[in-house]
PDB file of C-alpha atoms in Angstrom:
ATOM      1  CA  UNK J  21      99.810 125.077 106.336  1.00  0.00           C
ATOM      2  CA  UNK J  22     101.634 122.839 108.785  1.00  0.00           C
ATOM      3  CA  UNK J  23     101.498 122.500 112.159  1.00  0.00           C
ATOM      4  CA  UNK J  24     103.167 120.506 115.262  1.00  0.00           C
ATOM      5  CA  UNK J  25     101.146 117.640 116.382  1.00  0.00           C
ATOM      6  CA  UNK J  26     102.781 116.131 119.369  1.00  0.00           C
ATOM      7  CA  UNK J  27     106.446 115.615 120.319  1.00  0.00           C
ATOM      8  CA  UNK J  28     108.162 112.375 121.409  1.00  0.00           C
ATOM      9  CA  UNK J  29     111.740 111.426 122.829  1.00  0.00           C
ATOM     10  CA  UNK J  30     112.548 110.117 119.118  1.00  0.00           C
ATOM     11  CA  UNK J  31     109.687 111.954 116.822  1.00  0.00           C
ATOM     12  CA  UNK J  32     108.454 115.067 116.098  1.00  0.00           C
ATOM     13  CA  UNK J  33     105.283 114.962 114.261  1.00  0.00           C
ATOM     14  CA  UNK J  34     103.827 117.591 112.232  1.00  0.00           C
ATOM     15  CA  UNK J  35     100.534 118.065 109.693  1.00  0.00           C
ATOM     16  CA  UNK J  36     100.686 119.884 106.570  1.00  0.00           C
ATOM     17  CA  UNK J  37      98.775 120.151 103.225  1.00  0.00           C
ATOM     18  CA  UNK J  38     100.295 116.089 101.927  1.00  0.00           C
ATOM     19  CA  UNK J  39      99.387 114.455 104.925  1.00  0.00           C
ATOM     20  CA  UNK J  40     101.041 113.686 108.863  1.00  0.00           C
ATOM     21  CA  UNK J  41     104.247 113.183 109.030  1.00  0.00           C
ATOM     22  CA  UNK J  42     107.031 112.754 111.260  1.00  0.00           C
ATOM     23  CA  UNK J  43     110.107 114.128 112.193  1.00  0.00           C
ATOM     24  CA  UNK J  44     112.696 111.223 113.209  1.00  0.00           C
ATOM     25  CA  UNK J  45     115.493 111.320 115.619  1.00  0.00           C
ATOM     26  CA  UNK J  46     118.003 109.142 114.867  1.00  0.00           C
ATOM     27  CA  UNK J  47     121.773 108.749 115.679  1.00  0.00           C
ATOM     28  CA  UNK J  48     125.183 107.541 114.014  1.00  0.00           C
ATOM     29  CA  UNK J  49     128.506 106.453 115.202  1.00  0.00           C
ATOM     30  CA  UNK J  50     131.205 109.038 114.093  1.00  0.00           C
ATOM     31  CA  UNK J  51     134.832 109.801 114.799  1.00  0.00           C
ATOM     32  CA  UNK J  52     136.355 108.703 118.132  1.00  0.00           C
ATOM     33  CA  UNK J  53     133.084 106.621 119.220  1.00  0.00           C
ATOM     34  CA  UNK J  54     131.263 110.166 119.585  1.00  0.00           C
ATOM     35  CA  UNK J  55     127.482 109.404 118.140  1.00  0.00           C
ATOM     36  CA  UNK J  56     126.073 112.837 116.525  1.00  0.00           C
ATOM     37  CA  UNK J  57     122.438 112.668 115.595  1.00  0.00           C
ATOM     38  CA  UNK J  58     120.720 112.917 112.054  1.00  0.00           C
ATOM     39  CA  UNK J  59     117.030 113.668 111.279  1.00  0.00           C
ATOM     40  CA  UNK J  60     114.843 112.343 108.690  1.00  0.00           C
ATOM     41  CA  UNK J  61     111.211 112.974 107.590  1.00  0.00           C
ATOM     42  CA  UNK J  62     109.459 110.213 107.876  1.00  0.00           C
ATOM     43  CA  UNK J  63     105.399 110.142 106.397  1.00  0.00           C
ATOM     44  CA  UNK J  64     103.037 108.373 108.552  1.00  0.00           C
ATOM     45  CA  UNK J  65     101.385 104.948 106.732  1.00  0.00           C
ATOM     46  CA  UNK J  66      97.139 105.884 105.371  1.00  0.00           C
ATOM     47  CA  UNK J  67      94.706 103.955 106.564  1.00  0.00           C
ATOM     48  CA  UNK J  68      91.675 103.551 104.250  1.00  0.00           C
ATOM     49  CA  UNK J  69      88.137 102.414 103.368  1.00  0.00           C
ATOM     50  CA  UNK J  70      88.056 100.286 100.031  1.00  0.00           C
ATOM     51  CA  UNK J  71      86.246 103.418  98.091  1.00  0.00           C
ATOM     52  CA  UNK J  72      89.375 105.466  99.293  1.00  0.00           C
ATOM     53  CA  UNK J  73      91.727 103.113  98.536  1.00  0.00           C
ATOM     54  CA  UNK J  74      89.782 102.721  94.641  1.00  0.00           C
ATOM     55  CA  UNK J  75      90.695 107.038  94.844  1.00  0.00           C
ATOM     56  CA  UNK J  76      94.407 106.206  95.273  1.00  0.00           C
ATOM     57  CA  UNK J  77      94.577 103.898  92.370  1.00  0.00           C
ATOM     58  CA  UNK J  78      92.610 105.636  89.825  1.00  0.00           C
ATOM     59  CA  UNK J  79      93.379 109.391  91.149  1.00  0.00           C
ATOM     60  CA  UNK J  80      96.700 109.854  92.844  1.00  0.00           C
ATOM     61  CA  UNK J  81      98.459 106.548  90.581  1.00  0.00           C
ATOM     62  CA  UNK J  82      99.117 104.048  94.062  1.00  0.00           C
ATOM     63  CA  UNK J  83     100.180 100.369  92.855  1.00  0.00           C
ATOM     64  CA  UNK J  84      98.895  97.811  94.714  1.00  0.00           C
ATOM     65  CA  UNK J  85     100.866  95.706  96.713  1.00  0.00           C
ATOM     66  CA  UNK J  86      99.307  91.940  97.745  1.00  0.00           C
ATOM     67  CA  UNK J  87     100.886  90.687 100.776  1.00  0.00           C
ATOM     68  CA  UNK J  88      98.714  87.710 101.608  1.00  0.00           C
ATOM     69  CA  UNK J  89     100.222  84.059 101.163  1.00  0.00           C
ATOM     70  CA  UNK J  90      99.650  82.328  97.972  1.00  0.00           C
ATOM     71  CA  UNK J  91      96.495  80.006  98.512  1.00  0.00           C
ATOM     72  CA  UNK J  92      94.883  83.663  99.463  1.00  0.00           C
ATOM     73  CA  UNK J  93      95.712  85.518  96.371  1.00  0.00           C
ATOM     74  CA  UNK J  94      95.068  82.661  93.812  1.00  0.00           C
ATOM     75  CA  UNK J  95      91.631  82.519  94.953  1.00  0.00           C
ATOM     76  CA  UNK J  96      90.715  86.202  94.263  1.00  0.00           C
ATOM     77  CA  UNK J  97      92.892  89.478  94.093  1.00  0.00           C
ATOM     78  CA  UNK J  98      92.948  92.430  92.384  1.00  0.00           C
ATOM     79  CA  UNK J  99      93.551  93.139  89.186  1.00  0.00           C
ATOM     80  CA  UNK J 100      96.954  94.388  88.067  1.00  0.00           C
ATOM     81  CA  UNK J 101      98.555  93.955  91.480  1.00  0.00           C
ATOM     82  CA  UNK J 102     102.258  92.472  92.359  1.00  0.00           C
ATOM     83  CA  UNK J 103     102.037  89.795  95.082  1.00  0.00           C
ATOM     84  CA  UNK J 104     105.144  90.052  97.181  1.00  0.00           C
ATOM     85  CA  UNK J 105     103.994  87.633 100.574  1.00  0.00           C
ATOM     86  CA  UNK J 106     104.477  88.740 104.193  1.00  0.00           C
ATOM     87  CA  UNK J 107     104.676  84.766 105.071  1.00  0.00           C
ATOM     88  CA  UNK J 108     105.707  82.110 103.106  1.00  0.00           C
ATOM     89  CA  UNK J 109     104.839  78.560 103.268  1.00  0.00           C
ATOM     90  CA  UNK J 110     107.198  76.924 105.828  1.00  0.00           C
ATOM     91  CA  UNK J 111     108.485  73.546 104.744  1.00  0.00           C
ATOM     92  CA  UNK J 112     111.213  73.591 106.816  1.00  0.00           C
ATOM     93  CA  UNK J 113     111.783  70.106 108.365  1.00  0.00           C
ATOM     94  CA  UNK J 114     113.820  70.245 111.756  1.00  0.00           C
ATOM     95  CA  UNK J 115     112.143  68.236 114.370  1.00  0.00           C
ATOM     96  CA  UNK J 116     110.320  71.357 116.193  1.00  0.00           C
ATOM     97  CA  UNK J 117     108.936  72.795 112.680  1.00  0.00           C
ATOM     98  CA  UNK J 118     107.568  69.412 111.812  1.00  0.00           C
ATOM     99  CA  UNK J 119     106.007  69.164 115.177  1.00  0.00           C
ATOM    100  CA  UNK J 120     104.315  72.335 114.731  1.00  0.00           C
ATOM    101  CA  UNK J 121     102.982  71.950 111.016  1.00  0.00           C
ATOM    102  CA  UNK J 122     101.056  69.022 111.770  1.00  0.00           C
ATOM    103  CA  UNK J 123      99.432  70.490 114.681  1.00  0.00           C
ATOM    104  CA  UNK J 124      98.751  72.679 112.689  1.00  0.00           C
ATOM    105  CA  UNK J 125      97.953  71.052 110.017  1.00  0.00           C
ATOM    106  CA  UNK J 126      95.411  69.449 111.925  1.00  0.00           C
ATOM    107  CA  UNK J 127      93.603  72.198 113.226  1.00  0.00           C
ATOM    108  CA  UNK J 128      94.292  75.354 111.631  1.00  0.00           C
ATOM    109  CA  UNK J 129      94.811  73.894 108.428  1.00  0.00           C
ATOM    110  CA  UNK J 130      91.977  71.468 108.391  1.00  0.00           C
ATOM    111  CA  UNK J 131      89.031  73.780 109.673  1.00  0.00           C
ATOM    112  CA  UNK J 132      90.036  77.337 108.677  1.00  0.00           C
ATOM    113  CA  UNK J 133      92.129  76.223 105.607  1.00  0.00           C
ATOM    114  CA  UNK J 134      95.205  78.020 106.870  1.00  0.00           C
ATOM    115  CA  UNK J 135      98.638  76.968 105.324  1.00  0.00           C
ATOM    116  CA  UNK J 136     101.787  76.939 107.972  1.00  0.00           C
ATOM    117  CA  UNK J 137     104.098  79.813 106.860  1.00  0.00           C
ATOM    118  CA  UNK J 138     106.751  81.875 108.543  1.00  0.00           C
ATOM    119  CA  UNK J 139     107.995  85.350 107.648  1.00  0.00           C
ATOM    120  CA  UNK J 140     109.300  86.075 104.383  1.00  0.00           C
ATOM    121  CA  UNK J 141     113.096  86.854 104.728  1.00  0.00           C
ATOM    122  CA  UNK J 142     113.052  88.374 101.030  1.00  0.00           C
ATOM    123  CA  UNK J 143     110.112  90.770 101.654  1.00  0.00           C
ATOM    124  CA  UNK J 144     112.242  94.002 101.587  1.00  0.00           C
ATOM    125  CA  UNK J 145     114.025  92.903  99.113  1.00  0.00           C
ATOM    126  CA  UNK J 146     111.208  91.792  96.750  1.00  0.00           C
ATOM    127  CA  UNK J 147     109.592  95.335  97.215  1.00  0.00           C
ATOM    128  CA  UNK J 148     112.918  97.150  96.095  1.00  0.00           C
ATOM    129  CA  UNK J 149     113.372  95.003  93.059  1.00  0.00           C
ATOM    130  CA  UNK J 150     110.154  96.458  91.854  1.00  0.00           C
ATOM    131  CA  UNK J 151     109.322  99.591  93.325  1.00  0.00           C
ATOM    132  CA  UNK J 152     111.505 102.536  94.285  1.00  0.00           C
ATOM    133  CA  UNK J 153     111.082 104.272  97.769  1.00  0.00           C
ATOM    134  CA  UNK J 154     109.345 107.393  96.406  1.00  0.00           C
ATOM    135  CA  UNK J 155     106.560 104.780  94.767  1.00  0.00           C
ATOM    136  CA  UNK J 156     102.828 105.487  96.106  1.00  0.00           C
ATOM    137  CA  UNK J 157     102.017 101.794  97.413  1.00  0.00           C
ATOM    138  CA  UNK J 158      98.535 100.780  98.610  1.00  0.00           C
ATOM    139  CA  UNK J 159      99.213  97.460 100.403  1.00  0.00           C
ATOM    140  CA  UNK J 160      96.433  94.878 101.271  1.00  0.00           C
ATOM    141  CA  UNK J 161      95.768  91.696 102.570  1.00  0.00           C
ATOM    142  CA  UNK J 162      92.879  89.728 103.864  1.00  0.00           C
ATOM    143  CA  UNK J 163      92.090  90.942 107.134  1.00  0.00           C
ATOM    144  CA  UNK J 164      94.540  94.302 107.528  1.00  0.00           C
ATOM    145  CA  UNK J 165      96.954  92.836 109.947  1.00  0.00           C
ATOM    146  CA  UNK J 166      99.765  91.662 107.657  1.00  0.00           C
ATOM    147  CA  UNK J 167      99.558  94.720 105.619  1.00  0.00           C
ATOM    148  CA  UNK J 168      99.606  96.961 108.664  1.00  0.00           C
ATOM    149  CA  UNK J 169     103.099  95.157 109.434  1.00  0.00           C
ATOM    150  CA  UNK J 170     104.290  94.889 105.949  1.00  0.00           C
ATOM    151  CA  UNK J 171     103.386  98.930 105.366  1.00  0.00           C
ATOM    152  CA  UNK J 172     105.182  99.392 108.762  1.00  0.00           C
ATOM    153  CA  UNK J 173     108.713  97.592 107.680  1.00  0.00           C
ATOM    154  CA  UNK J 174     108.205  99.528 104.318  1.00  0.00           C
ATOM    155  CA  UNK J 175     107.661 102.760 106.176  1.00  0.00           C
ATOM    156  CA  UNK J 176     111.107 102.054 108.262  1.00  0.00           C
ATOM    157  CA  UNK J 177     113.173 101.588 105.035  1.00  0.00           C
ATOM    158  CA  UNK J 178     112.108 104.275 103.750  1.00  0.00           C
ATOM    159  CA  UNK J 179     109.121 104.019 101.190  1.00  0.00           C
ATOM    160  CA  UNK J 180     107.012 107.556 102.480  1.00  0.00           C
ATOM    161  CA  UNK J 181     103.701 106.891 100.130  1.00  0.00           C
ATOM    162  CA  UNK J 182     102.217 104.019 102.046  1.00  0.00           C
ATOM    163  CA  UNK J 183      98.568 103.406 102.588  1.00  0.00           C
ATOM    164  CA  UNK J 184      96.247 100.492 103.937  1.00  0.00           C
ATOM    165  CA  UNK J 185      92.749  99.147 103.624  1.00  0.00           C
ATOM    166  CA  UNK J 186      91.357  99.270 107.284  1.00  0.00           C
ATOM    167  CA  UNK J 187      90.126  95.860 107.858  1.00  0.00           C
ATOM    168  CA  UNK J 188      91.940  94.272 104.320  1.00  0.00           C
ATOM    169  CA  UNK J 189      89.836  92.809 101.278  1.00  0.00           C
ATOM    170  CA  UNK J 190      87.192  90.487 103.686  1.00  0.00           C
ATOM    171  CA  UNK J 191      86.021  94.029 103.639  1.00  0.00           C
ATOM    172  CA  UNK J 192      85.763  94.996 100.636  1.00  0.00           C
ATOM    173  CA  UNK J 193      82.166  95.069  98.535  1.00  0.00           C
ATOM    174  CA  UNK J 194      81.806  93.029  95.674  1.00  0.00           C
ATOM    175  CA  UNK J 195      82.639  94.810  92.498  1.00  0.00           C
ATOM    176  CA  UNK J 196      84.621  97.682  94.147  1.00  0.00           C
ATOM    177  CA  UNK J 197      87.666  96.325  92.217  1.00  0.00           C
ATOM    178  CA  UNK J 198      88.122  94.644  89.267  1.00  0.00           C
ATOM    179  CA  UNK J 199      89.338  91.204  90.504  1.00  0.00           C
ATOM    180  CA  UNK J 200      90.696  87.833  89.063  1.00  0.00           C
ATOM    181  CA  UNK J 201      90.032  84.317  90.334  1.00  0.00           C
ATOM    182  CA  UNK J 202      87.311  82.184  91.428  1.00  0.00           C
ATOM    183  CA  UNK J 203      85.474  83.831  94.160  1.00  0.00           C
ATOM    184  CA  UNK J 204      85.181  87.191  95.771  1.00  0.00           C
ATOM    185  CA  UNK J 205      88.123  89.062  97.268  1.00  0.00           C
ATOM    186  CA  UNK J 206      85.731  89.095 100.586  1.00  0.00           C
ATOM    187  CA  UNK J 207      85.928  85.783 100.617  1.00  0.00           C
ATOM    188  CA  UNK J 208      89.203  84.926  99.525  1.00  0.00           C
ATOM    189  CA  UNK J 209      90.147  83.861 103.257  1.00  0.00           C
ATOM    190  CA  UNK J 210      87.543  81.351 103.801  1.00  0.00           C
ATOM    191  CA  UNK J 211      88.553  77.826 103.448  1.00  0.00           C
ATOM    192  CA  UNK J 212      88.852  74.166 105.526  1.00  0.00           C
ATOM    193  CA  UNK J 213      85.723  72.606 106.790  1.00  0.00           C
ATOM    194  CA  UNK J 214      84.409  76.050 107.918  1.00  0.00           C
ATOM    195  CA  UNK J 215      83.275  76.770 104.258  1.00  0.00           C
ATOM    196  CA  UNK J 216      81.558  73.786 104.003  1.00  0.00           C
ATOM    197  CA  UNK J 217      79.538  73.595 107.179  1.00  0.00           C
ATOM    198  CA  UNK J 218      76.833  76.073 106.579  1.00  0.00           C
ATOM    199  CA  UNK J 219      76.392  73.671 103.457  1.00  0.00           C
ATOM    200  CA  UNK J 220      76.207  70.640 105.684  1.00  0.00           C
ATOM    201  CA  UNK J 221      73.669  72.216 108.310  1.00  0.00           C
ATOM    202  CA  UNK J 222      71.588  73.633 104.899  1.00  0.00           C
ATOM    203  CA  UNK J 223      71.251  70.076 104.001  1.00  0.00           C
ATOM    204  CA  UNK J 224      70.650  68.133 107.389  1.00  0.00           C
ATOM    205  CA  UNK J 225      68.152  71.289 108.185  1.00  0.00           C
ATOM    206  CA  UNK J 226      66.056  70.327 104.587  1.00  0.00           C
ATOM    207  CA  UNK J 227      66.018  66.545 105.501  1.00  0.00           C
ATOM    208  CA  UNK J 228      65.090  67.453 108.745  1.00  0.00           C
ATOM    209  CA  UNK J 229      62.048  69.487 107.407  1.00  0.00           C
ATOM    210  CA  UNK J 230      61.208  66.904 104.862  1.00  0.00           C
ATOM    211  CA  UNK J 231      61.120  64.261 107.409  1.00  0.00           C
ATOM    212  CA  UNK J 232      58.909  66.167 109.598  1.00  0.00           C
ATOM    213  CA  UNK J 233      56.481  67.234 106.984  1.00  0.00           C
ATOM    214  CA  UNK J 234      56.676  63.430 105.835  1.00  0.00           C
ATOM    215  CA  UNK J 235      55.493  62.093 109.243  1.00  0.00           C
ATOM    216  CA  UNK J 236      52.637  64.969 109.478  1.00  0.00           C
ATOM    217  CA  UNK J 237      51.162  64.754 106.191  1.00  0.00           C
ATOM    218  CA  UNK J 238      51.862  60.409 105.502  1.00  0.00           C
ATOM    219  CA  UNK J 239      51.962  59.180 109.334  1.00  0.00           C
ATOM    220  CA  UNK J 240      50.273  56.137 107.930  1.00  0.00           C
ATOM    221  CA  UNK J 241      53.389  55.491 105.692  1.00  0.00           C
ATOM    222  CA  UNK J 242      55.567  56.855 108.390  1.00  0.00           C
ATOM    223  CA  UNK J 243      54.901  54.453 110.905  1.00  0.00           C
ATOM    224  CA  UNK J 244      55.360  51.756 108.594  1.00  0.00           C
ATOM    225  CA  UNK J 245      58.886  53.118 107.548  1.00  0.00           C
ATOM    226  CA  UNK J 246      60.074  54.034 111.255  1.00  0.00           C
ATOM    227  CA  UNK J 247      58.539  51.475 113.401  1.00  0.00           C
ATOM    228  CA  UNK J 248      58.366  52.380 116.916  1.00  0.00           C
ATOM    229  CA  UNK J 249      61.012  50.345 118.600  1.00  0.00           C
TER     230      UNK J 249
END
């Protein structure tokens, strides 16, 4: 049974048994400059938990549809996806771009492990050359953002089965999907120096504890090791 949800200037949305959708005001130039309007449905993007999104794969056939950049998805992703980046790695190299990569590159890219990319001009296209608009398309990245933007542009040209993991893969439980690579797809996004100081304070903690319980339990040797200066 549908039902109207709430009107807009340009929308009219309405429920019914496949989901919300909307009702979309548009308008085209005609004869004699006179612009007549047209109306299209329109179905609103699904948000998801992973064990929903695991439903729409194995139960309602949705591919799935990686849009995080490529450092991202060779370190874990899920099996049986197509990658088709948001972003791109930007190696453009006018004055202002270089300028910005290595700040970047120095801060960014060095702690978090983030590579400098811009927007993928062939997104769109990419999509169409393997999936036609009535195609059910789950769409994840890392942390939900990009695929909330790439399931929007989708939605505008016209793909109607679109759905999202709320809060990407970093959410995801091990062993929800069946993934490839060399870590989890939780942790796919973790790079730089960030990954590596927990390690560093694990280590300088044990020699800290070592060097305590040396001095407490051998002060004799101790003092002859660290004289007092």
């Amino acid at each position: 049974m549908a039902g109207i949800i709430s009107p807009s200037p340009t929308a009219l949305y309405f429920s019914s048994n496949v989901g919300t959708r909307r009702l979309k005001v548009g308008s085209l130039a005609g004869k004699n400059g006179i612009r007549r309007r047209n109306l299209r449905i329109a179905a609103e993007v699904r948000f998801v938990n992973a064990e929903e999104a695991k439903q729409l794969i194995a139960a309602e056939g949705y591919s799935v549809v990686d849009v995080r950049d490529k450092t991202q998805f060779e370190r874990a992703h899920i099996k049986s996806c197509r990658h088709i980046p948001l972003f791109i790695f930007n190696e453009d190299n006018d004055l202002g771009t270089i300028i910005k990569r290595t700040v970047h590159n120095n801060f960014s890219g060095l702690f978090f492990g983030l590579p400098f990319t811009k927007m993928n001009p062939e997104f769109l296209k990419a999509v169409r050359n393997e999936f036609s608009p009535d195609s059910k398309l789950l769409v994840v990245c890392q942390e939900g953002l990009r695929s909330a933007a790439a399931a929007s542009k989708l939605e505008e040209a016209g793909y109607e089965n679109i759905a999202c993991v709320t809060s990407g893969l970093q959410s995801v439980k091990p062993g929800t999907f069946e993934s490839v690579g060399s870590t989890e797809l939780q942790n796919a996004g973790k790079a730089g120096l960030i990954t590596v100081q927990g390690k560093i304070s694990a280590v300088l903690g044990t020699v800290l504890v070592c060097a305590l319980l040396f001095i407490t339990f051998f002060p004799d040797q101790a003092e002859k090791l660290l004289p007092p200066s």
